[in-house]
Tab-separated table of C-alpha atoms in Angstrom:
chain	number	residue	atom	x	y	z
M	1257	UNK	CA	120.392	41.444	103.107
M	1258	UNK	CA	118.387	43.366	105.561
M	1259	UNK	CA	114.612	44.976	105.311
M	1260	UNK	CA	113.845	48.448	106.341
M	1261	UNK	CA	111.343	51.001	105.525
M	1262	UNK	CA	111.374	53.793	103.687
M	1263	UNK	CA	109.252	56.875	101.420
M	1264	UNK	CA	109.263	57.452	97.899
M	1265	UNK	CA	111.140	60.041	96.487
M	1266	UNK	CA	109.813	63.260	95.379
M	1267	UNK	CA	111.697	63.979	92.576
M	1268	UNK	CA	110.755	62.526	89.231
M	1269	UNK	CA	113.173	59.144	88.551
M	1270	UNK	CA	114.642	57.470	85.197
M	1271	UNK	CA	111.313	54.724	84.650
M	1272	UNK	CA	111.857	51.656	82.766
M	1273	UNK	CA	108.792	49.309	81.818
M	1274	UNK	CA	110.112	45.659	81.486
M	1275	UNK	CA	107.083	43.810	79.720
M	1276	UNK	CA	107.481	40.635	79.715
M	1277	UNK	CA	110.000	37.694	80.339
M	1278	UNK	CA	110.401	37.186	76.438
M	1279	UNK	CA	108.989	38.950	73.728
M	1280	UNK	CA	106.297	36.605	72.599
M	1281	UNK	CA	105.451	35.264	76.097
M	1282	UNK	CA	103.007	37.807	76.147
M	1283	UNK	CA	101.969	40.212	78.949
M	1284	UNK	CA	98.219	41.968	79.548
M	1285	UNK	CA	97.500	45.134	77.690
M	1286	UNK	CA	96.160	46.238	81.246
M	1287	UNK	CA	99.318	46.546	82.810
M	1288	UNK	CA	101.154	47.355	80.195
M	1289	UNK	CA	98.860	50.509	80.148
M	1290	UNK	CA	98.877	50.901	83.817
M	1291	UNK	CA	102.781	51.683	83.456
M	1292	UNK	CA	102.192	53.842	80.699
M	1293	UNK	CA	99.729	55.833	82.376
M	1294	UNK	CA	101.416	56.074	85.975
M	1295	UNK	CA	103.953	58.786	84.664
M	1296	UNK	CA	106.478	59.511	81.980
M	1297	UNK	CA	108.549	56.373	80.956
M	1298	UNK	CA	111.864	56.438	79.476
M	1299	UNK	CA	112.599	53.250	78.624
M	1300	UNK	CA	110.345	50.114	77.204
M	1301	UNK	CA	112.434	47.093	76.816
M	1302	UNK	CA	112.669	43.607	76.956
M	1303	UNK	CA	114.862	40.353	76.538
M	1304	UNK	CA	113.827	38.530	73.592
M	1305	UNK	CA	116.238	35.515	73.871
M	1306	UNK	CA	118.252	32.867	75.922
M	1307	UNK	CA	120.433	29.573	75.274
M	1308	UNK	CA	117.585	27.859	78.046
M	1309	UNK	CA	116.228	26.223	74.812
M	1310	UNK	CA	119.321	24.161	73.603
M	1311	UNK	CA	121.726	24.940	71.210
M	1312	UNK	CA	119.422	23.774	68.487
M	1313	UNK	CA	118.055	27.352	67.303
M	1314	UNK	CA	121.314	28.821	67.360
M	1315	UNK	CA	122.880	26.092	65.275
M	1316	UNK	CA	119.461	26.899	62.635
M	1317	UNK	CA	119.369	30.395	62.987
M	1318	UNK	CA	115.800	29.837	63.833
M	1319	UNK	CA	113.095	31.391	66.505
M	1320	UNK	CA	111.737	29.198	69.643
M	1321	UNK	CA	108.770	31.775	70.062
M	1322	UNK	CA	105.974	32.207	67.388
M	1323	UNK	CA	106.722	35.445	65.002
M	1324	UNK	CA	102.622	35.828	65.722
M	1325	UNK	CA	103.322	36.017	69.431
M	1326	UNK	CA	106.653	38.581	68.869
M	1327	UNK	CA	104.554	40.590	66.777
M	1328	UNK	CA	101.167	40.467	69.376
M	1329	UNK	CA	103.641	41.598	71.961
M	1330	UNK	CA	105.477	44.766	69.846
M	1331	UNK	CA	102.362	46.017	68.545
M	1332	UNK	CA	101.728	46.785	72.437
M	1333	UNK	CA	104.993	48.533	72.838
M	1334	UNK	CA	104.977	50.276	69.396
M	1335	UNK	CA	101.537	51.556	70.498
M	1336	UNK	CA	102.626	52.643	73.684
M	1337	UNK	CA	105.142	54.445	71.897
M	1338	UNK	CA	103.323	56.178	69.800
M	1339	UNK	CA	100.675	56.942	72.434
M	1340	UNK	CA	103.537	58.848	74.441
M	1341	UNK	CA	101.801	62.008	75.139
M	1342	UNK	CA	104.763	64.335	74.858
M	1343	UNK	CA	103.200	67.543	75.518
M	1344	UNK	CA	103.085	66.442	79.202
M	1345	UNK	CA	105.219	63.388	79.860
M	1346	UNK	CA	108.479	65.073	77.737
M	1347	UNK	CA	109.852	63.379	75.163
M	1348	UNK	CA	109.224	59.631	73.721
M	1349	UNK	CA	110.714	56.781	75.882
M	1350	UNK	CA	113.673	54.513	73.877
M	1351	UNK	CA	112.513	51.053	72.674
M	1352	UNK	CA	115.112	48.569	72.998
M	1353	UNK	CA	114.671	45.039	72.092
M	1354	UNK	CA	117.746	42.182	72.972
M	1355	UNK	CA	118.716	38.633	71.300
M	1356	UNK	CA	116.070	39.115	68.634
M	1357	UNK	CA	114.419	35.768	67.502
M	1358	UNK	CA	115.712	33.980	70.990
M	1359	UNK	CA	119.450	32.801	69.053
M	1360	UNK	CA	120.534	36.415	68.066
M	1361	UNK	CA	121.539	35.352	64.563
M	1362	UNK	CA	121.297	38.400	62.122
M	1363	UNK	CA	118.912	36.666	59.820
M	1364	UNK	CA	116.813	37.000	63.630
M	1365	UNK	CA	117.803	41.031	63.467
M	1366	UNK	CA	116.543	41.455	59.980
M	1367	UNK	CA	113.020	39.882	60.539
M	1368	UNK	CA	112.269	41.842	63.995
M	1369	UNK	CA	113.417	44.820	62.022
M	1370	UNK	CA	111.087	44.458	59.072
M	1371	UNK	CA	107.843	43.690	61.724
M	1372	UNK	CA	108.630	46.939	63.771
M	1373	UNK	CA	109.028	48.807	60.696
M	1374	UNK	CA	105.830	47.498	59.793
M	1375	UNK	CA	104.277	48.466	63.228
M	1376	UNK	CA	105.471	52.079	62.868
M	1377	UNK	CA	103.816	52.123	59.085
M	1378	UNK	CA	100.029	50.563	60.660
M	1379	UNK	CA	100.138	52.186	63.696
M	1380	UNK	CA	101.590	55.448	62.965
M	1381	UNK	CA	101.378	56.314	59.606
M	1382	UNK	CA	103.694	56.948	57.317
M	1383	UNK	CA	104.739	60.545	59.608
M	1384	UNK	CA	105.350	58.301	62.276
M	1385	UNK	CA	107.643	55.906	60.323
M	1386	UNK	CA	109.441	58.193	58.200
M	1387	UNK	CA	110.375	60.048	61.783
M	1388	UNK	CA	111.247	57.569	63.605
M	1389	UNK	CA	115.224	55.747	63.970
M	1390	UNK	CA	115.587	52.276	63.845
M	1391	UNK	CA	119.501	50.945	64.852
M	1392	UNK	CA	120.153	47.467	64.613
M	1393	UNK	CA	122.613	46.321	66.872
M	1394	UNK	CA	124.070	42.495	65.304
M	1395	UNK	CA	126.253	40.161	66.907
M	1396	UNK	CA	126.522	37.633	64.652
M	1397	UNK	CA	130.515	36.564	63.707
M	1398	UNK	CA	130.609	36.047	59.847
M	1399	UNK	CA	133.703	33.446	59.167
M	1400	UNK	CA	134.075	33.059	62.985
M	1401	UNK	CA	137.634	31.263	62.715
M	1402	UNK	CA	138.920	33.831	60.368
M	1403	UNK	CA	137.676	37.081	62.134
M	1404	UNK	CA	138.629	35.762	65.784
M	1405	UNK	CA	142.087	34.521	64.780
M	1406	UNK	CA	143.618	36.794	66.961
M	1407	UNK	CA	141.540	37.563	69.187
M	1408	UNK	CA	142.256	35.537	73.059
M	1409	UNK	CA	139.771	33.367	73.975
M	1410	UNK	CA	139.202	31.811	77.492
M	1411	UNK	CA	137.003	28.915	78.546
M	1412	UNK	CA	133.803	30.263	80.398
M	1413	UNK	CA	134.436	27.911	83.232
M	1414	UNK	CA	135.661	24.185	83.148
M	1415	UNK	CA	136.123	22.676	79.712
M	1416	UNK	CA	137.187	19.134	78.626
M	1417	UNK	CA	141.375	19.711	79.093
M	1418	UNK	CA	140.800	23.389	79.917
M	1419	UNK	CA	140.102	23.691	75.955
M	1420	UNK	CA	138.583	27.442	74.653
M	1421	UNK	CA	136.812	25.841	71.375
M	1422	UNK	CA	138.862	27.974	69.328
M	1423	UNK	CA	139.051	24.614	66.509
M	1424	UNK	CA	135.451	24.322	66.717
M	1425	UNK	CA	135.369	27.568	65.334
M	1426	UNK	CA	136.367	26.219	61.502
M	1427	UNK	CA	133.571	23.703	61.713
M	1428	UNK	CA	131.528	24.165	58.469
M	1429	UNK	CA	128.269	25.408	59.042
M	1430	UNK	CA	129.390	26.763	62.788
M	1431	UNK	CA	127.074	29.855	63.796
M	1432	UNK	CA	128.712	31.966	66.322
M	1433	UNK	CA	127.285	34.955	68.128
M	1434	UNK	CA	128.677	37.330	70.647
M	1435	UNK	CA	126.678	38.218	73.420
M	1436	UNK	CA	127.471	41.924	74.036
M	1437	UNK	CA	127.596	43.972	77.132
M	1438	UNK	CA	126.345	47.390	77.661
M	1439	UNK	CA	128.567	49.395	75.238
M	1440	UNK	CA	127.433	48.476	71.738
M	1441	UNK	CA	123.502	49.317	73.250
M	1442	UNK	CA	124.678	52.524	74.319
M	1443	UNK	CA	126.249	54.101	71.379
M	1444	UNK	CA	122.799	52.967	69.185
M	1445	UNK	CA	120.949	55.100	71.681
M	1446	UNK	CA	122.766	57.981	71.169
M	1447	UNK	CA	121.146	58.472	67.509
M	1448	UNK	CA	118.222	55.998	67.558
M	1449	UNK	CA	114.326	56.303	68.929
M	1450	UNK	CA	114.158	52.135	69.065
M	1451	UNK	CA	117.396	49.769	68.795
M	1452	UNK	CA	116.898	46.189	68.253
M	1453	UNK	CA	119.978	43.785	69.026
M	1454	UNK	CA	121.468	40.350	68.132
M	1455	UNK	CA	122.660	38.410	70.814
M	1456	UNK	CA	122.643	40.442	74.010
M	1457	UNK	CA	123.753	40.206	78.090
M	1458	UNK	CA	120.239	40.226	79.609
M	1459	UNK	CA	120.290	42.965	82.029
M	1460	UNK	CA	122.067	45.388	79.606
M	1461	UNK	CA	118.836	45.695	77.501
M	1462	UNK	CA	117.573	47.144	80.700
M	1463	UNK	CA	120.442	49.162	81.691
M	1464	UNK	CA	121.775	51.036	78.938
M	1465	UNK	CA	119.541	53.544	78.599
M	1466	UNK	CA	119.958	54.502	82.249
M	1467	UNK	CA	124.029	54.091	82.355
M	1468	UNK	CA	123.711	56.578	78.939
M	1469	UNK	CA	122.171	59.290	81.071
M	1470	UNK	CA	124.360	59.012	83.758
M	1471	UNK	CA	122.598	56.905	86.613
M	1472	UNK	CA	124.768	54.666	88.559
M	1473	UNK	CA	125.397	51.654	86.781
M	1474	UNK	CA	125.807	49.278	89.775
M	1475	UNK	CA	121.918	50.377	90.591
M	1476	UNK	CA	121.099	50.597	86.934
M	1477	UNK	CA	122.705	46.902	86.603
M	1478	UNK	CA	121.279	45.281	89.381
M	1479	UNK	CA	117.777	46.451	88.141
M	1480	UNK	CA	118.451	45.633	85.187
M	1481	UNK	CA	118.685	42.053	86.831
M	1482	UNK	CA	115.588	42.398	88.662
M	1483	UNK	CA	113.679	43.752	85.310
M	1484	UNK	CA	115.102	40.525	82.528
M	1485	UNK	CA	112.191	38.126	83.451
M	1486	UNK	CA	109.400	40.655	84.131
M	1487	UNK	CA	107.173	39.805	86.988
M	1488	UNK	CA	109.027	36.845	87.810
M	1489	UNK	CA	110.325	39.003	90.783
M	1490	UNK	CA	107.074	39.323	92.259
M	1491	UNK	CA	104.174	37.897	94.039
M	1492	UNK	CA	102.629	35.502	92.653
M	1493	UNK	CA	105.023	35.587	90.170
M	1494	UNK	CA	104.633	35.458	86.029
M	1495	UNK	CA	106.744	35.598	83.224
M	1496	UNK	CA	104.089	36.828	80.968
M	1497	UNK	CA	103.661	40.472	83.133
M	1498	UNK	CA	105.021	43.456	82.954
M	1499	UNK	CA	107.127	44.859	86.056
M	1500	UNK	CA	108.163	48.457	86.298
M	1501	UNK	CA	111.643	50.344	87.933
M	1502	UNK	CA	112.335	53.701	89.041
M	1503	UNK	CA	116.051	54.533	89.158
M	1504	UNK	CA	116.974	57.520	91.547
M	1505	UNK	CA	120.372	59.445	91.044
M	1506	UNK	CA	121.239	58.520	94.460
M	1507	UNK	CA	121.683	54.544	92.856
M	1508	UNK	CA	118.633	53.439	94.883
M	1509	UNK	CA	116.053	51.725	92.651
M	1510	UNK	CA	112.325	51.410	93.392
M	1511	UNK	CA	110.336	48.371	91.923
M	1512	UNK	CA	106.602	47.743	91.622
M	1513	UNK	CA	104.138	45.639	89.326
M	1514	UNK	CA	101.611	47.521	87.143
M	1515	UNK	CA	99.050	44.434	87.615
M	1516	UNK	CA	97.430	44.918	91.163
M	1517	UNK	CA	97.166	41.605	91.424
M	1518	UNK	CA	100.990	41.062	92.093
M	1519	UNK	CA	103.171	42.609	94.568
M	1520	UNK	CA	106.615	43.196	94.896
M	1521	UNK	CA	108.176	41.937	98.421
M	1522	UNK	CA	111.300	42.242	100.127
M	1523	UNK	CA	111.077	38.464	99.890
M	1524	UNK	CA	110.565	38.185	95.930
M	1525	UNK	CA	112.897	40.740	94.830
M	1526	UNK	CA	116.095	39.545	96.951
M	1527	UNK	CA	115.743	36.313	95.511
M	1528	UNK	CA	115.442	36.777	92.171
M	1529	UNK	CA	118.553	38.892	92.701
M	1530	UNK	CA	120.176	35.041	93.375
M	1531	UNK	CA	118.426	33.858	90.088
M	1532	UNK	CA	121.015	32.291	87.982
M	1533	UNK	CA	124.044	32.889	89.962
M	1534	UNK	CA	126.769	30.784	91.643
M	1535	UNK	CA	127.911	32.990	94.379
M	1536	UNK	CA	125.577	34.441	97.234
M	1537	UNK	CA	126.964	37.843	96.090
M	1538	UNK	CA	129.076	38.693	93.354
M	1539	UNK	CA	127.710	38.316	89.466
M	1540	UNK	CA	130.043	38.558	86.780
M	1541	UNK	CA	129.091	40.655	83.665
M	1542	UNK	CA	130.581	41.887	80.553
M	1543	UNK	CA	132.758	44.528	81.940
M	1544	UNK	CA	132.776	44.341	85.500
M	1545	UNK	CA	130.621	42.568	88.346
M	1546	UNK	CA	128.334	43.316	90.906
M	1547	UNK	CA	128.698	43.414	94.683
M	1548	UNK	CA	125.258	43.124	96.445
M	1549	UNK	CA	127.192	42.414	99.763
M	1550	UNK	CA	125.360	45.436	101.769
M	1551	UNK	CA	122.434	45.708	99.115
M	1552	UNK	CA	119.264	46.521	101.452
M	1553	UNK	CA	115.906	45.986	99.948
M	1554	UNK	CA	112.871	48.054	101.408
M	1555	UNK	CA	109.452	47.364	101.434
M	1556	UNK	CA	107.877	51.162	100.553
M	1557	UNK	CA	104.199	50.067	100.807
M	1558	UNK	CA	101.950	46.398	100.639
M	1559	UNK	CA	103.155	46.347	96.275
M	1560	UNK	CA	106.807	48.202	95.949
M	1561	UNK	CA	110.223	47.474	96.867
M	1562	UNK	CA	113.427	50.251	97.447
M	1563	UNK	CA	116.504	48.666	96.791
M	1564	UNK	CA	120.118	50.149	97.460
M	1565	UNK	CA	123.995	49.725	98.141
M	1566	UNK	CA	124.937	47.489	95.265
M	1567	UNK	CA	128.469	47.874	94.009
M	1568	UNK	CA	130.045	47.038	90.787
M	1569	UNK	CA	133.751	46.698	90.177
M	1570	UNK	CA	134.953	47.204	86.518
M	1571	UNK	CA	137.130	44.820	84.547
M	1572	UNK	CA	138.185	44.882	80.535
M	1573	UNK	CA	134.643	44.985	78.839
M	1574	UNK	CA	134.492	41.214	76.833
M	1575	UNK	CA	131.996	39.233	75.125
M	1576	UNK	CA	130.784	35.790	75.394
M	1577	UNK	CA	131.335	33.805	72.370
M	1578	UNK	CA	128.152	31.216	71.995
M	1579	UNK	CA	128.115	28.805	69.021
M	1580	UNK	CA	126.289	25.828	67.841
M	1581	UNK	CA	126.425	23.671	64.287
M	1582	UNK	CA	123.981	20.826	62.841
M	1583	UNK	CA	125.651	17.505	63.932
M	1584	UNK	CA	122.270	15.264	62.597
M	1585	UNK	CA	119.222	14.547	62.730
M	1586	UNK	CA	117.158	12.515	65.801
M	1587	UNK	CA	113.809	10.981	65.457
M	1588	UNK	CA	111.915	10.355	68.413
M	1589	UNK	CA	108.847	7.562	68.711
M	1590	UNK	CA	106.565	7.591	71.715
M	1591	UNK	CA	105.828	4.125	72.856
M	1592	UNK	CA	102.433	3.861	75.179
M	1593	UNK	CA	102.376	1.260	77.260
M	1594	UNK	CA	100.000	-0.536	79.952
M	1595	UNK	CA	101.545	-1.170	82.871
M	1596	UNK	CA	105.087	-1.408	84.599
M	1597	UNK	CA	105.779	-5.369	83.219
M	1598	UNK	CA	106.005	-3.745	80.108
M	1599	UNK	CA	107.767	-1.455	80.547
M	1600	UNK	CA	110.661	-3.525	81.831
M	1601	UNK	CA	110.163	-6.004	79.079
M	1602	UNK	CA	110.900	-3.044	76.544
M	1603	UNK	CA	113.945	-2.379	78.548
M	1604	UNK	CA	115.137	-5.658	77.865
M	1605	UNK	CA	114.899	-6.039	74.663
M	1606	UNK	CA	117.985	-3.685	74.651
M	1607	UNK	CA	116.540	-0.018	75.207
M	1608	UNK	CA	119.158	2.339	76.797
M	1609	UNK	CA	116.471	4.206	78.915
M	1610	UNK	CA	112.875	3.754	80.013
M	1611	UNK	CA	111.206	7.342	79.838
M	1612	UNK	CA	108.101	7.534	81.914
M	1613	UNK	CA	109.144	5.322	84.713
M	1614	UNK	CA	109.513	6.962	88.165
M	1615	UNK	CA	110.082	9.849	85.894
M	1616	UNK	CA	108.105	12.731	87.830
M	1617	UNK	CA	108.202	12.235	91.490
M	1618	UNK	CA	112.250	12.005	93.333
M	1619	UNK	CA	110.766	9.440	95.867
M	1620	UNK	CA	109.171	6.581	95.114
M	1621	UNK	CA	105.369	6.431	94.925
M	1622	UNK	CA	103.119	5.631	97.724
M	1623	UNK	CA	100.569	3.101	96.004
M	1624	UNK	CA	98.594	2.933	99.494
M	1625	UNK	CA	97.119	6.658	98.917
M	1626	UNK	CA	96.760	5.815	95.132
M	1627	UNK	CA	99.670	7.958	93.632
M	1628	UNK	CA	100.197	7.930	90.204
M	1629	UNK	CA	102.407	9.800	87.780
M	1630	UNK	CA	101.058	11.921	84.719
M	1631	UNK	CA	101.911	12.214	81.359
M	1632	UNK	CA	100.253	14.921	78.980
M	1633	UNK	CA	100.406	14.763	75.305
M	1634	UNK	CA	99.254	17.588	73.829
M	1635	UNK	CA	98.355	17.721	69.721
M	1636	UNK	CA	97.910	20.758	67.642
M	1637	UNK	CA	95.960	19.825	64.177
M	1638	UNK	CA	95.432	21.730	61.517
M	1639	UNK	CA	95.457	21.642	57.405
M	1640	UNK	CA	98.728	23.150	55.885
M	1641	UNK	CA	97.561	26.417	55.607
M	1642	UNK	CA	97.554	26.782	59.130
M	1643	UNK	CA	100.607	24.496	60.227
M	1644	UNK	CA	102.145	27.414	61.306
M	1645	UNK	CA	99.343	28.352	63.445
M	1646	UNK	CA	99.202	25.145	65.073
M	1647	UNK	CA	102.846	25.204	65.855
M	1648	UNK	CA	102.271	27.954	67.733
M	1649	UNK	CA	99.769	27.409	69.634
M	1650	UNK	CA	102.709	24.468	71.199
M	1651	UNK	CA	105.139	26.950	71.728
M	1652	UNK	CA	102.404	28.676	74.371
């Protein structure tokens, strides 16, 4: 990957405005109305979900962000919507929203459905709401062992005796989703003004749109990449900011952060095109993969980066098949001790493990310079009106 320099194009590009890592990290309003203002947008998205949590949510059909943070964050984007001035900046940009409630479940599609449709009625009026198209996009399999019968399944990398789970697919209570590609995002776009998914491929979110209108999907894909955990691909980096993308026809992209405190770098950019990936260059997707092999990323000026020459080789479009079912219940009791003595005494009265020991720090601790390790308990209180309040105030 090599750095050169280059000018922006004159011409006016296909804008996306990624807000934030995950809908209900939350993002500032400032930047979010930076992008706005800078030009016509065409697309506001963002990923709402991701298995980094555990299978727990999945298996419960239940959010790991606050509904009062999801909704903080899409009364933004609904109002950015809305404020689209479309006299001068054309018509409205798409909304698209991916893996509502984190999991993906359709129970998850149903409630970000009903809070945007709310939005549209508060913010807009009832004009606004009556005018504009919802699509809901779910990915939820209903009777998974039934409706998949036929379908092949292969093991997403190494399994215990090369298995492909299909028997744990009859497990009662099993909750299955399919984590779709580009293709099912598409075709909502085609009649609807904001689309709002179940379980979703990160980077299509960001790239349908785009790949609709005929930009390059390679560039569009790659991006897209860049664009899934907002201004985690700058400097200093944040998953609670907004980063923006302008897509050329040419399949060169340009990439800069609405919040002047963060820049996008050569540097910053070409590494989070590494983020979650086993090989140096290629990333699978549904449908195809990328090449970034002779990918060169430009640094424009001091806060925006040009990248171009990504590839992407097409295969069968598939899905991934997650799932996850309620094995128990675990319940957890913190033990504070005083010192180290006790700590080993606990261990041998039969304990498995010793949490808290050399816990933090891979090397041992240097004693001489007085080094200790930290632990932070934090406690939320409140009466049970406001237990939900205080449970999100944890998930912050």
């Amino acid at each position: 990957m090599r750095a050169f320099f280059a000018t922006r194009s004159s011409h006016r590009p296909f804008r996306v405005v990624a807000t934030t890592a995950i809908l209900g990290y939350g993002f500032p309003e400032t930047s979010f109305h930076t992008a706005m203002s800078a030009g016509p947008v065409d697309l506001i998205a963002v990923d709402a979900g991701s298995i980094d949590p555990g299978p727990y949510y999945l298996a419960t059909k239940t959010s790991f962000t606050a509904l009062e943070h999801v909704v903080r964050d899409l009364r933004i984007m609904i109002q950015g919507y809305l404020d689209h001035d479309v006299t001068i900046n054309g018509p409205r940009p798409k909304v698209v929203v991916g893996s509502a409630g984190g999991c993906g479940t359709n129970n998850q599609v149903d409630i970000m459905e009903k809070e945007v449709r709310k939005l549209l009625l508060e913010l807009g009026g009832p004009t606004f709401s009556a005018s504009t198209s919802i699509a809901t996009v779910t990915s939820e399999q209903l009777h998974p062992a039934d409706k998949l019968a036929s379908i092949e399944l292969s093991p997403l990398g190494p399994q215990p005796g090369g298995d492909t789970g299909r028997e744990d697919l009859s497990k009662s209570g099993v909750v299955v989703v399919a984590q779709m590609g580009l293709e099912p995002i598409m075709t909502a776009l085609e009649h609807a003004d904001i689309v709002l998914c179940g379980r979703a491929y990160d980077p299509a979110v960001f790239a349908a749109e785009p790949v609709r209108r005929g930009y390059p999907a390679a560039s569009a894909l790659h991006a897209a990449k860049i664009l899934e955990c907002g201004a985690i691909a700058t400097v200093p980096g944040s998953g609670s900011d907004c980063l923006v993308a302008d897509l050329e026809e040419d399949g060169s992209a340009l990439f800069w952060a609405p919040n002047e405190a963060r820049r996008a770098t050569i540097l910053s950019v070409a590494a989070h095109t590494l983020y979650e990936k086993s090989h140096p260059h290629l990333f699978g997707m549904p449908g195809g993969y990328l090449d970034t092999s002779n990918t060169r990323f430009v640094q424009v000026d001091e806060r925006t980066v040009s990248m171009v020459g990504t590839t992407m080789h097409r295969t069968p479009p598939t899905v991934k098949l997650e799932g996850a079912v309620v094995r128990g219940t675990r319940y957890v009791e913190l033990t504070l001790v005083e010192n180290e003595k006790s700590l080993v005494s606990k261990s041998n009265l039969g304990f498995d493990f010793v949490y808290g020991l050399n816990g933090v720090e891979k090397r041992p601790l240097d004693p001489t310079v007085d080094e200790q390790e930290l632990g932070i308990l934090i406690t939320v209180s409140a009466n049970q009106k406001n237990s939900a309040l205080a449970k999100s105030h944890l998930a912050l």
